[in-house]
Coordinates of C-alpha atoms and ligand atoms in Angstrom, one line a residue:
X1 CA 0.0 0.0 0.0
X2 CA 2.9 2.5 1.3
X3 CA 5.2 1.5 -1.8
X4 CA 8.2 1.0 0.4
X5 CA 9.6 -1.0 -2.6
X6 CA 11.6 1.6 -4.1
X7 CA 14.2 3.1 -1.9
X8 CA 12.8 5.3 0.6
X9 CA 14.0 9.3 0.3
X10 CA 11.8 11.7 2.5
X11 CA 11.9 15.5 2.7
X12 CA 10.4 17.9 5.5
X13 CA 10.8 21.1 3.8
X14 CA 9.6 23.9 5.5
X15 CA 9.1 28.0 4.9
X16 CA 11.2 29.5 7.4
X17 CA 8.3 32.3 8.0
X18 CA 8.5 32.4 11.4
X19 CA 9.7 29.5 14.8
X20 CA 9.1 26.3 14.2
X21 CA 5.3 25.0 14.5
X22 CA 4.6 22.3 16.7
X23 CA 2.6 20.8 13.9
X24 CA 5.4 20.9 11.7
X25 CA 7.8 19.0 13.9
X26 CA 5.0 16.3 13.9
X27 CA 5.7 16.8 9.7
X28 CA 9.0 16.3 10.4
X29 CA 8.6 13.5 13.1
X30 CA 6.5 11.3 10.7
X31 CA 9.2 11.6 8.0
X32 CA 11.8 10.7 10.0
X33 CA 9.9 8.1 11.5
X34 CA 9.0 6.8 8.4
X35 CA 12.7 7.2 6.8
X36 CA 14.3 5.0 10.0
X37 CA 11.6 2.4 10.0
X38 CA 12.1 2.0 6.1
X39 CA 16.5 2.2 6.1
X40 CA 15.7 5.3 4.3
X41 CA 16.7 8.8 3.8
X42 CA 15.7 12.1 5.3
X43 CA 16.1 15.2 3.8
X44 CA 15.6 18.7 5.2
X45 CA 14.8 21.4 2.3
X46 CA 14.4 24.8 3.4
X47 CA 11.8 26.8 0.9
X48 CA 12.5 30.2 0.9
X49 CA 10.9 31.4 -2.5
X50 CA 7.6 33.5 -0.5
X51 CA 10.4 36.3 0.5
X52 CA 7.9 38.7 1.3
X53 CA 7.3 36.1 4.8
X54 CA 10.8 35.1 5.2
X55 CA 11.9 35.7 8.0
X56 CA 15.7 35.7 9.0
X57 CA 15.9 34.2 12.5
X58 CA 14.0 30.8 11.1
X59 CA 16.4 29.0 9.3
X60 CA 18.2 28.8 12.6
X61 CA 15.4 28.3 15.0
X62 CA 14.0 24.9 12.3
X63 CA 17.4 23.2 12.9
X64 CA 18.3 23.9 16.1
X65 CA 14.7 22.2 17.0
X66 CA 15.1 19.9 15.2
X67 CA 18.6 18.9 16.5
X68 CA 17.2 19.4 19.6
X69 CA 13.8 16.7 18.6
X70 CA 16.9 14.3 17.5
X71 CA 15.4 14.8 14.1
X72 CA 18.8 14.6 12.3
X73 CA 18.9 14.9 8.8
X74 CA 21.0 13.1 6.5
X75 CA 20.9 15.7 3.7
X76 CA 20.1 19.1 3.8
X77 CA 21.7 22.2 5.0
X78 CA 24.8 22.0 7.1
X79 CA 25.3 18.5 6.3
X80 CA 25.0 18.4 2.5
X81 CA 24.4 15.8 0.1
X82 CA 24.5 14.8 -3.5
X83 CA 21.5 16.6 -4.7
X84 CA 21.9 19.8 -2.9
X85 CA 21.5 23.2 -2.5
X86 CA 19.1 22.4 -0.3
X87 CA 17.8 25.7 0.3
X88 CA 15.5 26.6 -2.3
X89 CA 17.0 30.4 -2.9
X90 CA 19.9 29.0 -3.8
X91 CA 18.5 26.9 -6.9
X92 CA 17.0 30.0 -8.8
X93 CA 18.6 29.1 -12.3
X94 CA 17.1 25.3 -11.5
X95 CA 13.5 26.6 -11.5
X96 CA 13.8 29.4 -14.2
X97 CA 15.2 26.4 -16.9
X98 CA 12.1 23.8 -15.5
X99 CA 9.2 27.0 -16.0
X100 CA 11.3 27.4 -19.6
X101 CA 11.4 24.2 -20.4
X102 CA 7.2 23.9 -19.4
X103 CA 6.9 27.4 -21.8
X104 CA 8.3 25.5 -24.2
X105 CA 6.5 22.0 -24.5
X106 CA 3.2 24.4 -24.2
X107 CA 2.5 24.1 -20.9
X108 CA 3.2 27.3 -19.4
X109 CA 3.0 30.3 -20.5
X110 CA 4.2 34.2 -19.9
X111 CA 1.6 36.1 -18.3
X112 CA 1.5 40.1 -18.3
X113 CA -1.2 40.7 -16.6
X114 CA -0.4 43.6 -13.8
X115 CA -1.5 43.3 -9.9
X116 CA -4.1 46.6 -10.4
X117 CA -5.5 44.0 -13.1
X118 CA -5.6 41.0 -11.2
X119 CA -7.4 43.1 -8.4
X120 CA -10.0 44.4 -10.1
X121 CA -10.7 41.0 -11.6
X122 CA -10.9 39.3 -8.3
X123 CA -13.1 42.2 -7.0
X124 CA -15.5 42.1 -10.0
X125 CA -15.8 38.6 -9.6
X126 CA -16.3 38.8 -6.2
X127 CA -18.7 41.0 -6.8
X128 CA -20.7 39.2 -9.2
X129 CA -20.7 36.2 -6.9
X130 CA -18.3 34.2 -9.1
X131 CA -15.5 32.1 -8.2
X132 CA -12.4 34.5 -8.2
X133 CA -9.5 33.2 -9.9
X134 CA -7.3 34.3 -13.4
X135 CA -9.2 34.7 -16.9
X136 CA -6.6 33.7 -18.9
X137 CA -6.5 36.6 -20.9
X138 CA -2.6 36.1 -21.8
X139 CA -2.5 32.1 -22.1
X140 CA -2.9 32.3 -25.7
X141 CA -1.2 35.6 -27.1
X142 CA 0.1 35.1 -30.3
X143 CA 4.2 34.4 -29.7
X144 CA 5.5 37.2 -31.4
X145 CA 3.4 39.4 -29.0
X146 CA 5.2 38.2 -25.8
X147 CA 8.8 38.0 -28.0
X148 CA 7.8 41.7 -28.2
X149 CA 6.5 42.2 -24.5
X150 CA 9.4 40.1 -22.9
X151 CA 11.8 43.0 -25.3
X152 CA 10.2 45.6 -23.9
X153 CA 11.2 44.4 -20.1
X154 CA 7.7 44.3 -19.3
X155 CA 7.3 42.6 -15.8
X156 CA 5.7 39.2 -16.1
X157 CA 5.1 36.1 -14.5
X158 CA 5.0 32.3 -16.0
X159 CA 2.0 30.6 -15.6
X160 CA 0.5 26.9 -16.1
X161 CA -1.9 25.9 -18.7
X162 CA -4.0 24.5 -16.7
X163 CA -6.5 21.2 -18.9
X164 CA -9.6 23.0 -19.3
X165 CA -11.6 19.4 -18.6
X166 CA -11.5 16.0 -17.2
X167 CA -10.0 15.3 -14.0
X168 CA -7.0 14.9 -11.7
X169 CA -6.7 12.1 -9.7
X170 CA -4.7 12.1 -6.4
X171 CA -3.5 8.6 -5.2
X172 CA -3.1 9.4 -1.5
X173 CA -1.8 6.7 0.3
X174 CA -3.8 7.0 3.9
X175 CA -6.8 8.8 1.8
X176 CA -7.1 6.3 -1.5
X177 CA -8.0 8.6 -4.9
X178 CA -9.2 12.2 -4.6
X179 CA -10.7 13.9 -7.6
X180 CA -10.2 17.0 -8.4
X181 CA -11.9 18.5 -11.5
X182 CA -9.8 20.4 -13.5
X183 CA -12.2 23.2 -15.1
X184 CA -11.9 24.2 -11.3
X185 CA -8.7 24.8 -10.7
X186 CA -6.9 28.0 -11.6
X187 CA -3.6 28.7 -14.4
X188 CA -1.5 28.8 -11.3
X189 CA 1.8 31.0 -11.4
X190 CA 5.2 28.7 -11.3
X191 CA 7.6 31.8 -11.7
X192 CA 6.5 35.2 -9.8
X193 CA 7.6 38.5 -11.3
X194 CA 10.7 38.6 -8.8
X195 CA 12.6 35.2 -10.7
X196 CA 11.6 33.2 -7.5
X197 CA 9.8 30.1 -8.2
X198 CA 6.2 29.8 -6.6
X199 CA 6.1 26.5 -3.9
X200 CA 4.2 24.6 -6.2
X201 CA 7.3 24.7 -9.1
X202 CA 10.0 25.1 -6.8
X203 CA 8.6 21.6 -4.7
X204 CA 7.5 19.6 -7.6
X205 CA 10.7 20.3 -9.4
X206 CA 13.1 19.8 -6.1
X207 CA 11.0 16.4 -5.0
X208 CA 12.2 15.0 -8.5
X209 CA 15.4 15.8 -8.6
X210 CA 16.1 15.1 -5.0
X211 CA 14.4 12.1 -5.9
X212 CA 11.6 12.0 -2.9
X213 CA 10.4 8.7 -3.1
X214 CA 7.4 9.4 -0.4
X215 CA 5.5 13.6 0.2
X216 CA 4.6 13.1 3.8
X217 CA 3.1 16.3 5.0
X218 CA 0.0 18.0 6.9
X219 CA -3.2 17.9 5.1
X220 CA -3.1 21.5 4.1
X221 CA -1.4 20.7 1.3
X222 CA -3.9 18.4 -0.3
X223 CA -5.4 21.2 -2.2
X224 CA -2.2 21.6 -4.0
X225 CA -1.7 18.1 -5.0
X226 CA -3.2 18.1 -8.1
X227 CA -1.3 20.6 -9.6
X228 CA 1.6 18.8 -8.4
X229 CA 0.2 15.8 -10.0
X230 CA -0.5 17.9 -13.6
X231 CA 3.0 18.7 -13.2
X232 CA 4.7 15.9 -13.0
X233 CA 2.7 14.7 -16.0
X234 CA 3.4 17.8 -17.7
X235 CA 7.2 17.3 -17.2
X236 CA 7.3 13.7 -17.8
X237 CA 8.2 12.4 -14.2
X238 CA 7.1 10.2 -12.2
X239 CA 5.1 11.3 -9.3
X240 CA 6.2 10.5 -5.3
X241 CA 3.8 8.4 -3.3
X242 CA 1.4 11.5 -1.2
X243 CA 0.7 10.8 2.3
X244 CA -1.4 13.7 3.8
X245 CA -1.7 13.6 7.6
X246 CA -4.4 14.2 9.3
X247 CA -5.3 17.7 10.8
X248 CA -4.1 19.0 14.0
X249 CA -7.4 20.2 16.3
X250 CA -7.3 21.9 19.9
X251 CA -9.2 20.1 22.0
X252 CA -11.9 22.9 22.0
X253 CA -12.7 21.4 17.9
X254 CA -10.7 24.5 15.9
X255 CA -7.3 24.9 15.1
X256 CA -4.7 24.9 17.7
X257 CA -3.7 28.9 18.4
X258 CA -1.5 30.7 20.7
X259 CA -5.1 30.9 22.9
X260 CA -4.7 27.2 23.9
X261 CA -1.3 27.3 25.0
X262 CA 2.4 27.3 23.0
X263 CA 2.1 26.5 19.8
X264 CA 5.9 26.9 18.9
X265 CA 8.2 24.1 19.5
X266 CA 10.9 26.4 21.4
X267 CA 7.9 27.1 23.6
X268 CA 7.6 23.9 24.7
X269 CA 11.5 23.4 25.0
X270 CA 11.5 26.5 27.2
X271 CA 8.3 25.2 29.6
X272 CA 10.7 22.3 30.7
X273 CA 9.2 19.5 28.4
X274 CA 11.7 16.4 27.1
X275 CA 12.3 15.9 23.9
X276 CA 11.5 12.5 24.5
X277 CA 7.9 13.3 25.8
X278 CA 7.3 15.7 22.6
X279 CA 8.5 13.3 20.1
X280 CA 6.1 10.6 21.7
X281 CA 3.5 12.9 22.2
X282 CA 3.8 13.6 19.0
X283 CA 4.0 10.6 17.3
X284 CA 0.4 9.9 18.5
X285 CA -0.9 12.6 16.8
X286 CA -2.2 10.9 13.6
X287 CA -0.4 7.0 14.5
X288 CA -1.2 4.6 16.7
X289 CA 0.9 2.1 17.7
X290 CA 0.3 -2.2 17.0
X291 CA -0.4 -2.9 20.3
X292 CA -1.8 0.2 21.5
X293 CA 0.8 1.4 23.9
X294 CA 0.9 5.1 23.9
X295 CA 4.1 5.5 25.9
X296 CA 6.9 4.9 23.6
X297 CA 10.6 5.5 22.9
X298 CA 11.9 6.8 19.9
X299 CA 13.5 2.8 18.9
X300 CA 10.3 1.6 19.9
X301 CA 8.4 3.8 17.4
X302 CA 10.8 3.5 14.9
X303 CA 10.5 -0.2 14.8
X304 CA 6.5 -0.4 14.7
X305 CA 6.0 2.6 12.7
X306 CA 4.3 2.4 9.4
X307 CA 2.2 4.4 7.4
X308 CA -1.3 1.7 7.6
X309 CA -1.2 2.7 10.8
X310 CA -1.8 6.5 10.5
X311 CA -5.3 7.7 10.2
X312 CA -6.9 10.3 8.7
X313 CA -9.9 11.6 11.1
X314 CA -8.5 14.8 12.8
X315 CA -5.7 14.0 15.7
X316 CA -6.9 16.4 19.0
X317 CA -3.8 17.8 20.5
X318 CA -4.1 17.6 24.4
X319 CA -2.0 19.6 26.6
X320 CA -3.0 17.6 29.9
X321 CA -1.8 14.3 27.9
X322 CA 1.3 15.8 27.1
X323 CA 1.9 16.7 30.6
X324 CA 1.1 13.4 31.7
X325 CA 3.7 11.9 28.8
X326 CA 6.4 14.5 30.3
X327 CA 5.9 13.4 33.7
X328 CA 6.7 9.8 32.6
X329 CA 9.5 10.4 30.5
X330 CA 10.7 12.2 33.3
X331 CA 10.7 9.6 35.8
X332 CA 11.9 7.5 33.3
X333 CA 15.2 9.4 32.9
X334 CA 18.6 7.9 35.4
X335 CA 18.5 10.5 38.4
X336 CA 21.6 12.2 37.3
X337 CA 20.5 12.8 33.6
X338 CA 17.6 14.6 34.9
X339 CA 19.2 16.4 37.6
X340 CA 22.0 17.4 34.7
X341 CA 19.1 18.9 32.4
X342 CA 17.1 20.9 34.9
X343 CA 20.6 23.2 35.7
X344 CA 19.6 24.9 32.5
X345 CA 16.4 25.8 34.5
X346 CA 18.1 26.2 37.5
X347 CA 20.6 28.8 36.2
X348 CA 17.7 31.0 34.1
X349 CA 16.3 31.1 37.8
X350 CA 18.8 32.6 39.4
X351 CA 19.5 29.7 41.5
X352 CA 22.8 28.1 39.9
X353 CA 25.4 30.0 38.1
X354 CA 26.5 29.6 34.6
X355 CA 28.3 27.9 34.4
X356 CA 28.0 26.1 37.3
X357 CA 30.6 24.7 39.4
X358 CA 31.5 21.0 39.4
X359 CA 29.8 21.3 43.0
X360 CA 27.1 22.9 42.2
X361 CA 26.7 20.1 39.7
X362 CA 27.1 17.5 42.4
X363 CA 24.4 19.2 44.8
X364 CA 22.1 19.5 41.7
X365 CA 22.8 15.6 41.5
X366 CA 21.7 15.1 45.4
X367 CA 18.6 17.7 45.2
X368 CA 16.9 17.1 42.0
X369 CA 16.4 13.7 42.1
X370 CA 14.3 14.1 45.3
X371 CA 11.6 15.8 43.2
X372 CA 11.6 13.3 40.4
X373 CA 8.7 11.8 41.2
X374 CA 6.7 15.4 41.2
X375 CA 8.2 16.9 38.5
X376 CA 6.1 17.5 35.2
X377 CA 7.8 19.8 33.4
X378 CA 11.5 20.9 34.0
X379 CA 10.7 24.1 34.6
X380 CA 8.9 23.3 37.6
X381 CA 12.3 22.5 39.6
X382 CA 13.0 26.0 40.7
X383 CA 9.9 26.8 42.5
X384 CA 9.9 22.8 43.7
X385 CA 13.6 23.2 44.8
X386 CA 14.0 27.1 46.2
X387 CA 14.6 26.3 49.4
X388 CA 17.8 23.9 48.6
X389 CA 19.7 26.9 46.7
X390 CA 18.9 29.7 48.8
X391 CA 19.2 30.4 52.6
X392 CA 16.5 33.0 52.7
X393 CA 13.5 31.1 53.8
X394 CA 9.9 33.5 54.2
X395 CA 8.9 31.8 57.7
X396 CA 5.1 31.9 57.3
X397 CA 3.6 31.3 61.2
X398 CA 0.8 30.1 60.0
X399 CA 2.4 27.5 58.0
X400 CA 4.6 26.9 60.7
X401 CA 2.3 26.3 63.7
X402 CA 0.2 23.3 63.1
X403 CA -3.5 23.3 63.6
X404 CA -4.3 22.3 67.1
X405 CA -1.0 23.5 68.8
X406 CA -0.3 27.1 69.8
X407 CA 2.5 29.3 68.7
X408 CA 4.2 29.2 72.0
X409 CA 3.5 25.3 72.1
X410 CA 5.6 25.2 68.4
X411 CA 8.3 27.1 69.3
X412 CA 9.1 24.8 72.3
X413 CA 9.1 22.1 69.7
X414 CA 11.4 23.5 67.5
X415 CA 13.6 24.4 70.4
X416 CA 13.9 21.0 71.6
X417 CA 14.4 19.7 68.0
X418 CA 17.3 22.1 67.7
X419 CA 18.7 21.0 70.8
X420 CA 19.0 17.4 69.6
X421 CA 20.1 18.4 66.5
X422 CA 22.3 20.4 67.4
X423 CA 24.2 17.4 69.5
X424 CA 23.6 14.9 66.2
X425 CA 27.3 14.4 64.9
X426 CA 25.8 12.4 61.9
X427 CA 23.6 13.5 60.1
X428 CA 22.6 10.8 57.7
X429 CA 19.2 10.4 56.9
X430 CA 19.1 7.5 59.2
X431 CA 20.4 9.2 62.0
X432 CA 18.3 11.7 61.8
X433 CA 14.9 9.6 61.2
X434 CA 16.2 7.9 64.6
X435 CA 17.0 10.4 67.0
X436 CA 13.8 13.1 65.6
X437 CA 11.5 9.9 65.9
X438 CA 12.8 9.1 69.5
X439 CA 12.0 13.2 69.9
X440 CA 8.4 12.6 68.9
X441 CA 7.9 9.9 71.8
X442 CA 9.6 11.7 74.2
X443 CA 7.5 14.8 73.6
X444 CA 4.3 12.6 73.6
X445 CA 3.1 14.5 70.4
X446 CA 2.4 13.4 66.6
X447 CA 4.6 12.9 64.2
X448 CA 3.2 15.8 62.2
X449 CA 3.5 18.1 65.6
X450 CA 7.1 17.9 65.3
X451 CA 7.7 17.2 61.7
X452 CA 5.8 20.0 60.0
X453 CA 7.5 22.6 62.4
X454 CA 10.9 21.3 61.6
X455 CA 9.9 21.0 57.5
X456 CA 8.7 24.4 57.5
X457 CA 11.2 25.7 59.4
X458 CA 13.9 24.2 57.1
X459 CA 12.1 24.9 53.8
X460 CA 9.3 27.8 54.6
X461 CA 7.1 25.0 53.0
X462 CA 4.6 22.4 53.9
X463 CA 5.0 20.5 50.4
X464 CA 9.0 18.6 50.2
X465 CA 10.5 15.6 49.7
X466 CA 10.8 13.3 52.6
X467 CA 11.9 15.3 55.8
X468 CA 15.3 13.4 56.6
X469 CA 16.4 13.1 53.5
X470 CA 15.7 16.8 52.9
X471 CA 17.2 17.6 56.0
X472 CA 20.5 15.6 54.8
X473 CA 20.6 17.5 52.1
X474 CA 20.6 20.5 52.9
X475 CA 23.5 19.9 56.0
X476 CA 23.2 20.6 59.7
X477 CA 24.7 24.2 59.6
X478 CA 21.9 25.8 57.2
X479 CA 19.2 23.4 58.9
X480 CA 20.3 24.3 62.1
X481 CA 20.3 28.4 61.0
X482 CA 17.3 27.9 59.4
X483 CA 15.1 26.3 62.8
X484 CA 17.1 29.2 64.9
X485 CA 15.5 31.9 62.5
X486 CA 12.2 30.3 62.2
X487 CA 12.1 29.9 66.5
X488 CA 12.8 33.4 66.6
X489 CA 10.2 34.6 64.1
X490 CA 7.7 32.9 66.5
X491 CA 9.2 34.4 69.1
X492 CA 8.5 38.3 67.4
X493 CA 4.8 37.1 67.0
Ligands
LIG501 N1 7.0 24.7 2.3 C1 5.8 24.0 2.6 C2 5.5 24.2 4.1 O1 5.8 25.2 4.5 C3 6.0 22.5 2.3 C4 4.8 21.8 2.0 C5 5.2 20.4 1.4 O2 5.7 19.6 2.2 O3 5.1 20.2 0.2 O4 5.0 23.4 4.8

């Protein structure tokens, strides 16, 4: 069905118009995807013909998520290969010899027809409740007249002669045959007035020649596909297998916008989610897996993914899901791995320095994994972790004095606990659960009567990892400063 007989070449070949769209890197993911699973090739093109969107920063930001996915590409820019430039601006001369060579065999033709024109046609059309698109009016000059026009510099674009009848069939491999009837489509431009290529030229010509054995892309494009397919013909080519993937949807039903949440992949990278978690989340957006399992590493996908398997009914991008996949990946990562990539979020906090210090490092390595468990997005370390960094603690007395004891009744319990810890040589986690548990019988109190007091004290918080191994962490001296500040703070009440 997926005509993984001929050797598999794939392209993700975005418009650097803006950051990277979380969409897109799902473009990009099922190419990739598809490439590995098939010992194929992937290809990263960069279309840069619409220069009235380009924008500059792009280029930059499409690779470095993509690096940053693990989306590696075997060809494309910075890496090269034997087909390249791979940035369509760079290929000008390719494009203006394919639109010749179409003007030529009488499929294209030069079109003088000036933007106030095309306006006012559109308008009047509009108007009179008609389709808008281009009359034709230059597609059959006689040739002498656009010898003569072309002499005279007059600005111009190229244009395909579009078959006035019949039909275009698209062979879509998740969708099976979509008509398209030609009377309604329009003599679309393949060379703009500028000598840059339109998309529909520039990526039928490029998919040929880079020899794209398989178009995987978002189904925004399947309204182009038939002139892609005319082209093709026109040229004499053979046509790449289509594979149009299903729509992206917010959860609300409408497309997914800035008003749900981020929508560009460094927005994501900068909330503190895993590239792991986004490539799986990801990959569920339109596939499914054999055996159902939704949480999935990138081998794993690789070796059951497969085209059959994508659907086309519109894939609803959850936010809480995605949480809930980052939270797993997360505890899924070795303790020091994780602790290593929250210092990133650590330092834009304030609370590590850049670079940090090899024992900074090694206290990240002792604090972080403490929080593993509760961690959902990276980003979430700082305020989870504060108190481990910095020594200035907001003592809160009603945090600090637990319900049914009185202030005075709390501070005695924190004095006594600083007494004993004060004498406590080792401070191991064990020692401590020892001697502060022997503290609770001697006081006749609950466990949460002395605890919280001491957990507060230490951490101005009522919410932390287990109290002796908090404690541990954070060493006798601070933990000691920290119960004498909170005692006097009481004390001031
Ligand atoms: N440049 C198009 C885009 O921005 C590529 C569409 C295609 O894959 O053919 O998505």
């Amino acid at each position: 069905m997926s005509g993984v007989d001929k050797s598999v070449r794939v392209r993700f070949a975005p418009s650097p118009t803006g950051y990277l769209h979380i969409g897109s890197a799902r473009t990009a993911l099922f190419n990739v995807l598809f490439a590995r699973a098939n010992n194929g090739t992937f290809i990263l093109r960069i279309e840069d013909t619409d220069r009235n969107r380009y924008v500059e920063e792009s280029m930059e930001d499409i690779k470095e998520s993509l690096s940053w996915l693990g989306l590696m590409w075997d060809e494309g820019p910075g890496v090269g290969g034997d087909v390249g430039p791979y940035i369509q601006s760079e290929r000008l001369d390719i494009y203006k010899e394919h639109a010749d060579r179409l003007v030529e065999t009488g499929h294209a033709y030069y079109c003088f027809c000036t933007p106030d024109r095309l306006d006012e046609l559109r308008k009047a059309q509009a108007a009179a409740g008609e389709p808008t698109g281009y009359d034709r009016r230059c597609r059959d000059l006689p040739e002498e007249e656009v010898r003569r026009l072309l002499d005279e510099g007059v600005p111009s674009v190229i244009r395909f002669k579009m078959p006035l009848e019949g039909a275009t069939i698209v062979e879509d491999v998740l969708r099976g045959k979509i008509r398209f009837e030609n009377r309604l489509l329009d003599d679309f431009v393949l060379m703009k007035s500028d000598g840059y290529p339109t998309y529909q030229l520039a990526s039928v010509v490029d998919d040929h020649l880079m020899k794209i054995s398989h178009v995987i892309r978002g189904d925004e494009w399947i309204n182009s596909s038939p002139k892609h397919v005319l082209l093709y013909k026109a040229f004499g080519w053979e046509a790449p297998v289509m594979a149009h993937l299903p729509v992206i949807l917010s959860q609300s039903g409408g497309k997914l916008s800035k008003r749900h949440g981020a929508t560009q992949l460094r927005e994501f990278r900068e909330k503190g989610y895993l590239p792991e978690a986004l490539v799986n989340f990801l990959a569920l957006l339109g596939w499914t897996s054999p055996d159902g399992e939704e949480v999935l590493d990138f081998d794993q996908m690789v070796s059951s993914f497969s085209l059959e398997r994508v659907g086309t009914s519109p894939a609803v991008f959850s936010y809480d899901k995605l949480d809930w996949l980052n939270g797993v990946h997360i505890r899924r990562l070795d303790p020091d791995e994780f602790s290593d990539r929250c210092i990133p979020f650590l330092q834009r906090d304030g609370l590590v320095s850049n670079p940090a210090t090899s024992e900074e490092v090694a206290y990240v390595r002792k604090v972080a994994p403490l929080l593993q468990e509760r961690v959902k997005l990276l980003s979430d370390i700082s305020d989870m972790s504060g108190y481990f960094f910095t020594d200035e603690i907001t003592h809160d007395p009603s945090l600090l004095v637990p319900r049914k004891m009185s202030k005075e009744e709390t501070a005695s319990v924190l004095r006594k606990s600083l007494e004993v810890l004060e004498g406590l040589d080792d401070f191991s986690e064990s020692a401590l659960e020892t001697m502060l548990r022997s503290l609770v019988d001697s006081l006749g109190l609950g466990t949460r009567q002395v605890f919280m007091p001491i957990r507060v004290a230490v951490t101005g918080s009522t919410a932390t990892p287990g109290l002796f191994e908090t404690l541990h962490v954070i060493g006798k001296e601070r933990v000691l400063e920290r119960i004498r500040k909170a005692i006097q703070v009481l004390q001031e009440q």
